[in-house]
Coordinates of C-alpha atoms in Angstrom, one line a residue:
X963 CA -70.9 77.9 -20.5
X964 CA -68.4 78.0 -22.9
X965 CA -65.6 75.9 -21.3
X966 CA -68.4 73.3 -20.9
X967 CA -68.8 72.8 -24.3
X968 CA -64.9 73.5 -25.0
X969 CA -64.6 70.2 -22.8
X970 CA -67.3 68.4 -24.0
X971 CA -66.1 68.8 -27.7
X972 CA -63.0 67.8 -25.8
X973 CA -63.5 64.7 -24.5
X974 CA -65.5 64.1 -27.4
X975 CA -62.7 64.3 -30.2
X976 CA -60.1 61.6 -27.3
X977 CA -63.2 59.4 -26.9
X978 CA -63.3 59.3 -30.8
X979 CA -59.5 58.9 -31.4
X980 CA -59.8 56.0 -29.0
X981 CA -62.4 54.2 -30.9
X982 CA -60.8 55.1 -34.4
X983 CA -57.0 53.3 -32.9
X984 CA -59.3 50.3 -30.6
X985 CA -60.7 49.7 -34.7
X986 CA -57.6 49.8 -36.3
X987 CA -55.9 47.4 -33.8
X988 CA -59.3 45.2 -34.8
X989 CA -58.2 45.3 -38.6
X990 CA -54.5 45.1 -37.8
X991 CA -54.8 41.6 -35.4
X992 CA -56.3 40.2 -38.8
X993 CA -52.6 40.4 -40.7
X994 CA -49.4 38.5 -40.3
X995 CA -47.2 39.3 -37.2
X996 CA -43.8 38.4 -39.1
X997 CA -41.6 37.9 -36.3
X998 CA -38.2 37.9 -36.5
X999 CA -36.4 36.7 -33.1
X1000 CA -32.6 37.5 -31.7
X1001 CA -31.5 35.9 -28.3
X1002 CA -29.9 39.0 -25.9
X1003 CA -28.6 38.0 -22.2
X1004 CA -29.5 40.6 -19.5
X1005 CA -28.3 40.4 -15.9
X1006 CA -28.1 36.5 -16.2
X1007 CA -31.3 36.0 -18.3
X1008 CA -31.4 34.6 -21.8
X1009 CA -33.9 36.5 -23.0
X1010 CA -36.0 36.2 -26.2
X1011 CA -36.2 39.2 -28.5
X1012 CA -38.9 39.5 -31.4
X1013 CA -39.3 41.8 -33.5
X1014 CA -43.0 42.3 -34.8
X1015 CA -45.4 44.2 -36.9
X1016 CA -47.9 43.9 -34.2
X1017 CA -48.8 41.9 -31.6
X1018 CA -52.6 41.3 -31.0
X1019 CA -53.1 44.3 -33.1
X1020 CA -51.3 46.6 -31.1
X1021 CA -48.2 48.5 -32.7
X1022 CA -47.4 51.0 -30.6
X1023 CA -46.0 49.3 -27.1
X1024 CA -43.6 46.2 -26.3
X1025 CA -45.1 43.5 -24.2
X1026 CA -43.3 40.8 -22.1
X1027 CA -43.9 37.0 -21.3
X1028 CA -41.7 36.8 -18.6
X1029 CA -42.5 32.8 -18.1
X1030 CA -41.1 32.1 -21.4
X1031 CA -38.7 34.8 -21.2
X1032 CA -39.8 36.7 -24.4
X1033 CA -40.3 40.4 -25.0
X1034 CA -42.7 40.8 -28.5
X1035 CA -41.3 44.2 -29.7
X1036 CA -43.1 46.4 -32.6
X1037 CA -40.7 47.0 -35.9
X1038 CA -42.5 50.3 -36.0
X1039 CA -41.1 51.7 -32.4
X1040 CA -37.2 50.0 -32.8
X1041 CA -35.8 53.1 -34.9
X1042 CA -37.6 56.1 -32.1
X1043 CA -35.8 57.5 -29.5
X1044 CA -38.0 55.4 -26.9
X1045 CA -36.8 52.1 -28.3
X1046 CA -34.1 52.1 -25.4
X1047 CA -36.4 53.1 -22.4
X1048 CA -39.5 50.2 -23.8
X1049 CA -36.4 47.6 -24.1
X1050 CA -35.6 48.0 -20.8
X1051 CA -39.5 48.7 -19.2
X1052 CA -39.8 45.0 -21.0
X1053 CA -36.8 43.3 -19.8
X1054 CA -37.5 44.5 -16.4
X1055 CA -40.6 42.8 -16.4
X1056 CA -38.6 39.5 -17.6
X1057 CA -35.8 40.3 -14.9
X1058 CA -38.2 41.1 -12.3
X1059 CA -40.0 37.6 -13.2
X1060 CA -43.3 39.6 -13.4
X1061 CA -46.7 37.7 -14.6
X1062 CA -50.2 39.9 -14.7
X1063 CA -53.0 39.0 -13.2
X1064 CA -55.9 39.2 -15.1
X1065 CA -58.6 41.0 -13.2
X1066 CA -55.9 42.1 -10.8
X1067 CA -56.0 46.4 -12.2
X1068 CA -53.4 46.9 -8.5
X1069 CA -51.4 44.5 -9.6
X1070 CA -51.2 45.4 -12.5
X1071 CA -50.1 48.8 -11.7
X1072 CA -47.8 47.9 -8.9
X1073 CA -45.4 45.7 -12.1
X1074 CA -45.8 48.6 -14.5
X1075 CA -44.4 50.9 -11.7
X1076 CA -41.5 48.2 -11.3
X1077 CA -40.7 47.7 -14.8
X1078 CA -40.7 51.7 -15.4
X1079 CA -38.4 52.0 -12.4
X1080 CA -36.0 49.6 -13.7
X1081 CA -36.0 51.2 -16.7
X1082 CA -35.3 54.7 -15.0
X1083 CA -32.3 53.1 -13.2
X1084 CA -31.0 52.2 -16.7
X1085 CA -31.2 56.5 -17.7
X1086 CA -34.5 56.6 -19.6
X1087 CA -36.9 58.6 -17.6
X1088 CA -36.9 61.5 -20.2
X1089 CA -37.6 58.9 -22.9
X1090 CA -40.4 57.2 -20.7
X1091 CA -42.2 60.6 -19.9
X1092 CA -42.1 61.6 -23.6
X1093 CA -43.9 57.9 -24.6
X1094 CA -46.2 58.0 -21.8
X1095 CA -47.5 61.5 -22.3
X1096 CA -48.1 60.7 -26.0
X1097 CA -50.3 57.7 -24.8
X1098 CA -51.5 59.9 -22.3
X1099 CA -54.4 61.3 -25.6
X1100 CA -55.5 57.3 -25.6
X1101 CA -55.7 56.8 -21.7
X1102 CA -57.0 59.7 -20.7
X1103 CA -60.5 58.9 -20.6
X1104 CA -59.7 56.1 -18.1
X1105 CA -58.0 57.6 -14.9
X1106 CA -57.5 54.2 -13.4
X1107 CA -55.2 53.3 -16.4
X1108 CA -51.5 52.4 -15.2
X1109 CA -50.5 54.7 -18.2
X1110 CA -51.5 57.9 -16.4
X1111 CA -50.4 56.6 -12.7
X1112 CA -47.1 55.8 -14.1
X1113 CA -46.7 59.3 -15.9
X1114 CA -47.6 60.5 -13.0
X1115 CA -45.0 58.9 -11.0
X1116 CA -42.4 59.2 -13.4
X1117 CA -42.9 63.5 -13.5
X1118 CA -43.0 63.5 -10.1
X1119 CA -39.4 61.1 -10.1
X1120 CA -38.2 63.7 -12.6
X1121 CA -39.3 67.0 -10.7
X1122 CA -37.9 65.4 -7.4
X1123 CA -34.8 64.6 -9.0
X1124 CA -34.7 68.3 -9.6
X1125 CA -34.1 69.2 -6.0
X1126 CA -31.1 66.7 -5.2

């Protein structure tokens, strides 16, 4: 009986972490984005680099508009050791020519896994686990959340690496 209510409280405390960070992104998508935008070239791409305080609220992960070859990339995760391993999860969206499909949660999935790959092939797997299991405490509650399939995929890269 006890480790029922040892997961209840649980699941409790990342249910209410996830609403506290879902508020803040609320209040944050109300300020100024500030962008500040370089030009890099990637395996024959010219691709867009801004650097932002947020973008749609959000602060802690990098997104990618591959049609207009841009990659929106938080100030606040460019001086962290996981700056190199998002950089490239983004450009490989761009390089890969990736667009989401709204609706689509396998395709969805099936690009993250791409653009994590190509950023593995590029040396940052240790980097990639260590981001994704911190997000891990938001995406939990969710199982269908490309967040834990591509942790998933990326320990079991890392432990089959291992035995090579």
């Amino acid at each position: 009986m006890k480790n029922i209510n040892k997961f209840r409280l649980a699941v409790a405390a990342i249910g209410a972490v996830t609403l506290l960070v879902k508020a803040r992104e609320h209040v944050i998508a109300k300020t100024p984005v500030n962008e500040e935008v370089t030009t890099i070239q990637v395996d024959g791409h010219t691709i867009q680099l801004v650097l932002v305080d947020h973008f749609n609220g959000v602060d802690y992960t990098a997104y990618a508009d591959s049609r207009n070859k841009r990659i929106y990339f938080p100030r606040k995760l460019w001086n962290t050791r996981f700056k190199d391993a998002l950089l490239h999860h983004e450009i490989g969206h761009v390089v890969l020519n990736h667009v989401a499909f709204e609706g689509d949660k396998l395709g969805l999935i099936k690009i993250e896994l791409e653009a994590d790959q190509y950023s593995v092939q590029q040396g940052n797997i240790n980097e990639l686990i260590a981001y994704r299991s911190i997000l891990l405490l938001l995406t939990i509650l969710d199982p269908s959340n490309y967040n834990n399939i591509n942790l998933g995929y990326l320990v079991g890269t890392k432990i089959r690496s291992l035995f090579k």
